[in-house]
């Protein structure tokens, strides 16, 4: 006879444990007039009921009547019918998990009271309530272990919440509550239960994220003192990692039911043997689920089965489509440019009941978790890292390579407003790193925000009708200031003739400030740049002071859609105005030149960081020398800051601009060029190397050129905002 068969024949007690049901008792099919007998009611529920008839004790590790939209609806409108499901299936207790704690308080209390009236305690051993909220604990079994009789065996049931559980629910749901340390609560309740004559002690904890639940329950088991260890410790969310394990210390054994499934646990007293195996689903229909559907289905469909006024579908919608739609509505509800949603928030197998329209019941079915929304301001670098490294999240608005946000080049040091689920903001699944200061969105949650958005009358498909930050105007301001200094100090009282000592004392100081303002819209682009450069050189012998300055303003307006959708090869018409003044003086005797240019032409952008402009231009110059007016052509090649190298938060970036003009009867040619290299130092401080070239040729004569090279320190920042 095999060991398994021997254990079955000699079982002292049998316990059936369900996990991850999440209130998914029956799914709405309002298009055909009621609920469908799927989900929990299709196979697992009748298997639990059958096991109870065979003498098993049935418990749930958290969320049995919570999460699903159907369960939430029933908690508000028919709490007695909802509690009757647990009673009809034969549950002896339900454990309070984080989802139960996060559920709206009054409906949850109503369900707990109905369960208590049916003698099915909701167990939360380490939960404590202050005087103003004692009605919460009055509806629960808290403090000590719950003792139940199963045949001739007295079983103690203990359920604890993790120490951080109250930080992961809304303030209004955690107010007045506190938690005893989980290990201390299990040890205390175990000792008390054994003193009261318990033959078996079973404890459970609802740890998350699920990916770390098995490791955390092992850590918890290791903390328990020898006289405070239960016989079995259940891990509510570890079913994907753990079925059964017995640590070297023998007690407690560890077990977990698959999410949305159940395990059948058999105990044999003589040798403290435990057999754990998955509970096979049954083919029979569970009558309590049928009764629940008949009692709640018509009211649910009357309230939520009608088509939403903005839910017209022009093409099929699947689970991925619903995920993007929900993320977009969350983004709009939070006035955020990016939304981060875990893919598990939507049923990947989702299909609406009607192919041409959405109803609220569709959303309750496809989105079982109505998680609250939170929002934070984060850097472009933070968002780029999320897009590149996170596989189980939808980062709506950021390209997969992290280079663009809503179709525009990312600003690594810019600030973006991001919406996410509270579950993720508070560390769920370990998906988001700590750092951002997340704050709740007033009255905002994932499913509710989408339902409210689709309640507004709209003939277009919601995928096109919902606001999109890619269609908004983005304003970016980039001010920076460079400081440059150099000094030569000579002391030569002996009148030595070495070249290094034969120079004069020279001190040069200068600065350059740039101010760039850009308004970026899908239809047009308005770019503005201002420059002020000043240098002063003091020479000791012969004594002289030289001043040089350059001021310029460039404003460009580009139309992006005249020749079709924006693309690397799509020409974009633009108009531009450019004004420049330049002066030089020695000992207050100087010259000044003024130049103005207007141009109109076409712009190509083969890369988001690179643009080429070709235009007809009219240029007027006045000041020293003969005034001149020239009709000609202008060409520009611009490279916006391009990251060449990166190490941590430091990067090296290059930028460049070449502006060439040729015009007049003598084909006068002028070239203005700038190239810069920037190395991040600390915070907004950078080291900058720059080269500036001015070259001119009139007719067939030779080119005259002036090349200025400089090095200095730059203080810069980026401020951006969106009209979304």
mmCIF file of C-alpha atoms in Angstrom, residues 186-408:
data_model
loop_
_atom_site.group_PDB
_atom_site.id
_atom_site.type_symbol
_atom_site.label_atom_id
_atom_site.label_comp_id
_atom_site.label_asym_id
_atom_site.label_seq_id
_atom_site.Cartn_x
_atom_site.Cartn_y
_atom_site.Cartn_z
ATOM 1 C CA UNK A 186 0.964 33.426 15.788
ATOM 2 C CA UNK A 187 3.141 32.317 18.708
ATOM 3 C CA UNK A 188 0.770 33.800 21.307
ATOM 4 C CA UNK A 189 -2.386 32.390 19.706
ATOM 5 C CA UNK A 190 -0.742 28.968 19.206
ATOM 6 C CA UNK A 191 0.211 28.669 22.868
ATOM 7 C CA UNK A 192 -3.287 29.709 23.914
ATOM 8 C CA UNK A 193 -4.915 27.237 21.507
ATOM 9 C CA UNK A 194 -2.810 24.313 22.716
ATOM 10 C CA UNK A 195 -3.639 25.234 26.305
ATOM 11 C CA UNK A 196 -7.314 25.122 25.304
ATOM 12 C CA UNK A 197 -6.913 21.569 23.998
ATOM 13 C CA UNK A 198 -6.369 22.119 20.267
ATOM 14 C CA UNK A 199 -5.199 18.972 18.477
ATOM 15 C CA UNK A 200 -4.062 20.849 15.354
ATOM 16 C CA UNK A 201 -3.084 24.479 14.849
ATOM 17 C CA UNK A 202 -3.289 25.990 11.351
ATOM 18 C CA UNK A 203 -2.057 29.538 10.714
ATOM 19 C CA UNK A 204 -2.194 31.639 7.547
ATOM 20 C CA UNK A 205 -0.645 34.897 6.328
ATOM 21 C CA UNK A 206 -1.554 36.964 3.267
ATOM 22 C CA UNK A 207 1.885 38.172 2.155
ATOM 23 C CA UNK A 208 2.625 39.998 -1.079
ATOM 24 C CA UNK A 209 4.003 40.493 -3.623
ATOM 25 C CA UNK A 210 3.168 37.005 -4.809
ATOM 26 C CA UNK A 211 6.629 36.576 -6.321
ATOM 27 C CA UNK A 212 8.162 36.862 -2.843
ATOM 28 C CA UNK A 213 5.415 35.244 -0.754
ATOM 29 C CA UNK A 214 7.142 31.857 -0.379
ATOM 30 C CA UNK A 215 10.376 33.433 0.821
ATOM 31 C CA UNK A 216 8.547 35.652 3.286
ATOM 32 C CA UNK A 217 6.580 32.784 4.804
ATOM 33 C CA UNK A 218 9.852 30.886 5.296
ATOM 34 C CA UNK A 219 11.275 33.928 7.099
ATOM 35 C CA UNK A 220 8.166 34.076 9.269
ATOM 36 C CA UNK A 221 8.421 30.381 10.163
ATOM 37 C CA UNK A 222 12.048 30.848 11.224
ATOM 38 C CA UNK A 223 11.049 33.597 13.673
ATOM 39 C CA UNK A 224 8.576 31.438 15.586
ATOM 40 C CA UNK A 225 9.674 30.092 18.991
ATOM 41 C CA UNK A 226 9.606 26.332 19.563
ATOM 42 C CA UNK A 227 6.505 26.464 21.766
ATOM 43 C CA UNK A 228 4.658 28.836 19.435
ATOM 44 C CA UNK A 229 4.770 26.968 16.147
ATOM 45 C CA UNK A 230 1.570 25.818 14.457
ATOM 46 C CA UNK A 231 1.349 22.443 12.736
ATOM 47 C CA UNK A 232 0.729 24.046 9.338
ATOM 48 C CA UNK A 233 1.497 27.549 8.043
ATOM 49 C CA UNK A 234 -0.404 28.612 4.919
ATOM 50 C CA UNK A 235 0.954 31.208 2.475
ATOM 51 C CA UNK A 236 -2.046 32.827 0.814
ATOM 52 C CA UNK A 237 -0.280 34.075 -2.348
ATOM 53 C CA UNK A 238 2.571 31.614 -2.802
ATOM 54 C CA UNK A 239 0.671 29.008 -4.834
ATOM 55 C CA UNK A 240 2.755 29.606 -7.942
ATOM 56 C CA UNK A 241 5.966 28.876 -5.988
ATOM 57 C CA UNK A 242 4.995 26.440 -3.276
ATOM 58 C CA UNK A 243 2.595 23.542 -2.779
ATOM 59 C CA UNK A 244 4.051 21.881 0.318
ATOM 60 C CA UNK A 245 7.338 22.032 2.211
ATOM 61 C CA UNK A 246 8.621 20.828 5.555
ATOM 62 C CA UNK A 247 11.569 22.882 6.835
ATOM 63 C CA UNK A 248 14.368 21.070 8.682
ATOM 64 C CA UNK A 249 12.826 22.030 12.030
ATOM 65 C CA UNK A 250 9.742 19.896 11.116
ATOM 66 C CA UNK A 251 7.273 22.460 12.481
ATOM 67 C CA UNK A 252 5.526 24.201 10.990
ATOM 68 C CA UNK A 253 5.001 22.554 7.636
ATOM 69 C CA UNK A 254 4.314 25.063 4.850
ATOM 70 C CA UNK A 255 1.618 24.851 2.185
ATOM 71 C CA UNK A 256 -0.072 27.071 -0.386
ATOM 72 C CA UNK A 257 -3.066 26.652 -2.651
ATOM 73 C CA UNK A 258 -2.795 27.731 -6.290
ATOM 74 C CA UNK A 259 -4.370 31.119 -6.996
ATOM 75 C CA UNK A 260 -7.959 30.411 -7.909
ATOM 76 C CA UNK A 261 -7.578 26.810 -6.741
ATOM 77 C CA UNK A 262 -7.580 24.613 -3.641
ATOM 78 C CA UNK A 263 -5.483 22.071 -1.799
ATOM 79 C CA UNK A 264 -6.644 18.990 0.096
ATOM 80 C CA UNK A 265 -4.642 18.616 3.341
ATOM 81 C CA UNK A 266 -4.737 15.346 5.306
ATOM 82 C CA UNK A 267 -3.237 14.970 8.790
ATOM 83 C CA UNK A 268 -2.280 11.722 10.528
ATOM 84 C CA UNK A 269 -1.801 12.097 14.264
ATOM 85 C CA UNK A 270 0.408 9.099 14.992
ATOM 86 C CA UNK A 271 3.498 10.316 13.157
ATOM 87 C CA UNK A 272 2.576 13.937 12.478
ATOM 88 C CA UNK A 273 2.422 13.158 8.763
ATOM 89 C CA UNK A 274 0.784 15.631 6.392
ATOM 90 C CA UNK A 275 -0.293 14.929 2.821
ATOM 91 C CA UNK A 276 -1.032 17.906 0.563
ATOM 92 C CA UNK A 277 -2.351 17.640 -2.963
ATOM 93 C CA UNK A 278 -4.341 19.923 -5.294
ATOM 94 C CA UNK A 279 -8.096 19.495 -5.029
ATOM 95 C CA UNK A 280 -9.516 18.188 -8.297
ATOM 96 C CA UNK A 281 -12.430 20.162 -9.692
ATOM 97 C CA UNK A 282 -15.849 18.509 -9.781
ATOM 98 C CA UNK A 283 -18.222 18.307 -12.720
ATOM 99 C CA UNK A 284 -21.384 18.903 -10.698
ATOM 100 C CA UNK A 285 -23.024 22.335 -10.478
ATOM 101 C CA UNK A 286 -22.790 24.009 -7.069
ATOM 102 C CA UNK A 287 -26.304 24.877 -5.942
ATOM 103 C CA UNK A 288 -25.205 27.808 -3.720
ATOM 104 C CA UNK A 289 -23.695 29.479 -6.797
ATOM 105 C CA UNK A 290 -26.933 28.904 -8.717
ATOM 106 C CA UNK A 291 -28.932 30.443 -5.897
ATOM 107 C CA UNK A 292 -26.564 33.407 -5.734
ATOM 108 C CA UNK A 293 -26.824 33.978 -9.483
ATOM 109 C CA UNK A 294 -30.627 33.843 -9.374
ATOM 110 C CA UNK A 295 -30.781 36.251 -6.440
ATOM 111 C CA UNK A 296 -28.184 38.803 -7.578
ATOM 112 C CA UNK A 297 -28.032 38.398 -11.367
ATOM 113 C CA UNK A 298 -31.188 40.339 -12.380
ATOM 114 C CA UNK A 299 -30.342 43.308 -10.128
ATOM 115 C CA UNK A 300 -26.735 43.330 -11.296
ATOM 116 C CA UNK A 301 -27.720 43.265 -14.964
ATOM 117 C CA UNK A 302 -30.367 45.941 -14.419
ATOM 118 C CA UNK A 303 -27.747 48.200 -12.830
ATOM 119 C CA UNK A 304 -24.712 47.380 -14.958
ATOM 120 C CA UNK A 305 -25.787 45.339 -17.972
ATOM 121 C CA UNK A 306 -26.904 48.227 -20.193
ATOM 122 C CA UNK A 307 -24.487 49.479 -22.858
ATOM 123 C CA UNK A 308 -22.352 52.427 -21.821
ATOM 124 C CA UNK A 309 -23.114 55.601 -23.772
ATOM 125 C CA UNK A 310 -19.479 56.030 -24.757
ATOM 126 C CA UNK A 311 -18.723 52.338 -25.222
ATOM 127 C CA UNK A 312 -19.317 51.930 -28.983
ATOM 128 C CA UNK A 313 -16.687 49.605 -30.490
ATOM 129 C CA UNK A 314 -15.590 50.109 -34.087
ATOM 130 C CA UNK A 315 -13.310 47.061 -34.024
ATOM 131 C CA UNK A 316 -12.725 44.030 -31.771
ATOM 132 C CA UNK A 317 -11.446 44.609 -28.241
ATOM 133 C CA UNK A 318 -9.390 41.942 -26.443
ATOM 134 C CA UNK A 319 -7.630 41.802 -23.085
ATOM 135 C CA UNK A 320 -4.600 43.792 -24.237
ATOM 136 C CA UNK A 321 -6.883 46.412 -25.746
ATOM 137 C CA UNK A 322 -8.867 46.708 -22.531
ATOM 138 C CA UNK A 323 -5.631 47.055 -20.550
ATOM 139 C CA UNK A 324 -4.524 49.983 -22.722
ATOM 140 C CA UNK A 325 -7.986 51.525 -22.562
ATOM 141 C CA UNK A 326 -8.052 51.281 -18.764
ATOM 142 C CA UNK A 327 -4.546 52.743 -18.505
ATOM 143 C CA UNK A 328 -5.567 55.617 -20.774
ATOM 144 C CA UNK A 329 -8.620 56.426 -18.652
ATOM 145 C CA UNK A 330 -6.467 56.267 -15.495
ATOM 146 C CA UNK A 331 -4.013 58.654 -17.128
ATOM 147 C CA UNK A 332 -6.816 61.065 -17.986
ATOM 148 C CA UNK A 333 -8.396 60.822 -14.512
ATOM 149 C CA UNK A 334 -5.060 61.725 -12.906
ATOM 150 C CA UNK A 335 -4.133 64.370 -15.544
ATOM 151 C CA UNK A 336 -0.928 62.394 -16.039
ATOM 152 C CA UNK A 337 1.189 61.918 -19.145
ATOM 153 C CA UNK A 338 2.121 58.305 -18.394
ATOM 154 C CA UNK A 339 0.249 55.427 -16.753
ATOM 155 C CA UNK A 340 1.904 52.341 -15.266
ATOM 156 C CA UNK A 341 -0.448 49.361 -14.810
ATOM 157 C CA UNK A 342 0.386 45.737 -14.019
ATOM 158 C CA UNK A 343 -0.908 43.464 -16.755
ATOM 159 C CA UNK A 344 -2.617 41.197 -14.222
ATOM 160 C CA UNK A 345 -5.119 44.015 -13.564
ATOM 161 C CA UNK A 346 -7.062 42.870 -16.657
ATOM 162 C CA UNK A 347 -8.158 39.371 -17.659
ATOM 163 C CA UNK A 348 -6.038 38.522 -20.706
ATOM 164 C CA UNK A 349 -8.874 36.349 -22.096
ATOM 165 C CA UNK A 350 -11.379 39.214 -22.003
ATOM 166 C CA UNK A 351 -13.979 39.642 -24.752
ATOM 167 C CA UNK A 352 -17.090 41.829 -24.406
ATOM 168 C CA UNK A 353 -20.515 40.198 -24.341
ATOM 169 C CA UNK A 354 -21.494 42.280 -27.381
ATOM 170 C CA UNK A 355 -18.876 42.784 -30.069
ATOM 171 C CA UNK A 356 -20.115 46.284 -30.911
ATOM 172 C CA UNK A 357 -20.371 47.861 -27.445
ATOM 173 C CA UNK A 358 -19.159 47.771 -23.871
ATOM 174 C CA UNK A 359 -21.246 47.547 -20.741
ATOM 175 C CA UNK A 360 -20.269 48.020 -17.112
ATOM 176 C CA UNK A 361 -20.737 44.276 -16.614
ATOM 177 C CA UNK A 362 -18.057 43.689 -19.267
ATOM 178 C CA UNK A 363 -15.675 45.861 -17.265
ATOM 179 C CA UNK A 364 -16.527 44.097 -14.015
ATOM 180 C CA UNK A 365 -15.699 40.817 -15.709
ATOM 181 C CA UNK A 366 -12.528 41.954 -17.437
ATOM 182 C CA UNK A 367 -11.187 44.097 -14.572
ATOM 183 C CA UNK A 368 -11.675 42.243 -11.290
ATOM 184 C CA UNK A 369 -9.508 44.661 -9.275
ATOM 185 C CA UNK A 370 -10.793 48.207 -8.839
ATOM 186 C CA UNK A 371 -7.500 49.440 -7.427
ATOM 187 C CA UNK A 372 -7.197 53.106 -6.320
ATOM 188 C CA UNK A 373 -4.975 55.389 -8.403
ATOM 189 C CA UNK A 374 -1.959 57.341 -7.205
ATOM 190 C CA UNK A 375 0.149 59.942 -8.980
ATOM 191 C CA UNK A 376 3.730 61.253 -8.692
ATOM 192 C CA UNK A 377 6.232 63.491 -10.448
ATOM 193 C CA UNK A 378 9.215 61.508 -11.771
ATOM 194 C CA UNK A 379 12.211 62.181 -13.998
ATOM 195 C CA UNK A 380 12.546 61.129 -17.601
ATOM 196 C CA UNK A 381 15.436 58.873 -16.591
ATOM 197 C CA UNK A 382 13.178 57.058 -14.104
ATOM 198 C CA UNK A 383 10.563 56.452 -16.786
ATOM 199 C CA UNK A 384 13.107 55.298 -19.358
ATOM 200 C CA UNK A 385 14.406 52.697 -16.911
ATOM 201 C CA UNK A 386 10.872 51.369 -16.273
ATOM 202 C CA UNK A 387 10.180 50.954 -19.984
ATOM 203 C CA UNK A 388 13.424 49.038 -20.562
ATOM 204 C CA UNK A 389 13.488 46.734 -17.550
ATOM 205 C CA UNK A 390 9.887 45.921 -16.580
ATOM 206 C CA UNK A 391 8.168 43.033 -18.395
ATOM 207 C CA UNK A 392 4.961 42.581 -16.403
ATOM 208 C CA UNK A 393 3.868 46.224 -16.587
ATOM 209 C CA UNK A 394 2.214 48.342 -19.223
ATOM 210 C CA UNK A 395 4.019 51.700 -19.275
ATOM 211 C CA UNK A 396 1.544 53.629 -21.406
ATOM 212 C CA UNK A 397 3.048 56.660 -23.113
ATOM 213 C CA UNK A 398 6.712 55.548 -23.102
ATOM 214 C CA UNK A 399 8.293 53.794 -26.075
ATOM 215 C CA UNK A 400 9.764 50.342 -25.465
ATOM 216 C CA UNK A 401 13.327 51.652 -25.883
ATOM 217 C CA UNK A 402 12.714 54.470 -23.404
ATOM 218 C CA UNK A 403 13.659 57.122 -25.969
ATOM 219 C CA UNK A 404 10.264 58.805 -26.438
ATOM 220 C CA UNK A 405 7.309 59.837 -24.299
ATOM 221 C CA UNK A 406 4.038 60.323 -26.157
ATOM 222 C CA UNK A 407 5.910 60.458 -29.449
ATOM 223 C CA UNK A 408 8.401 63.115 -28.344
#
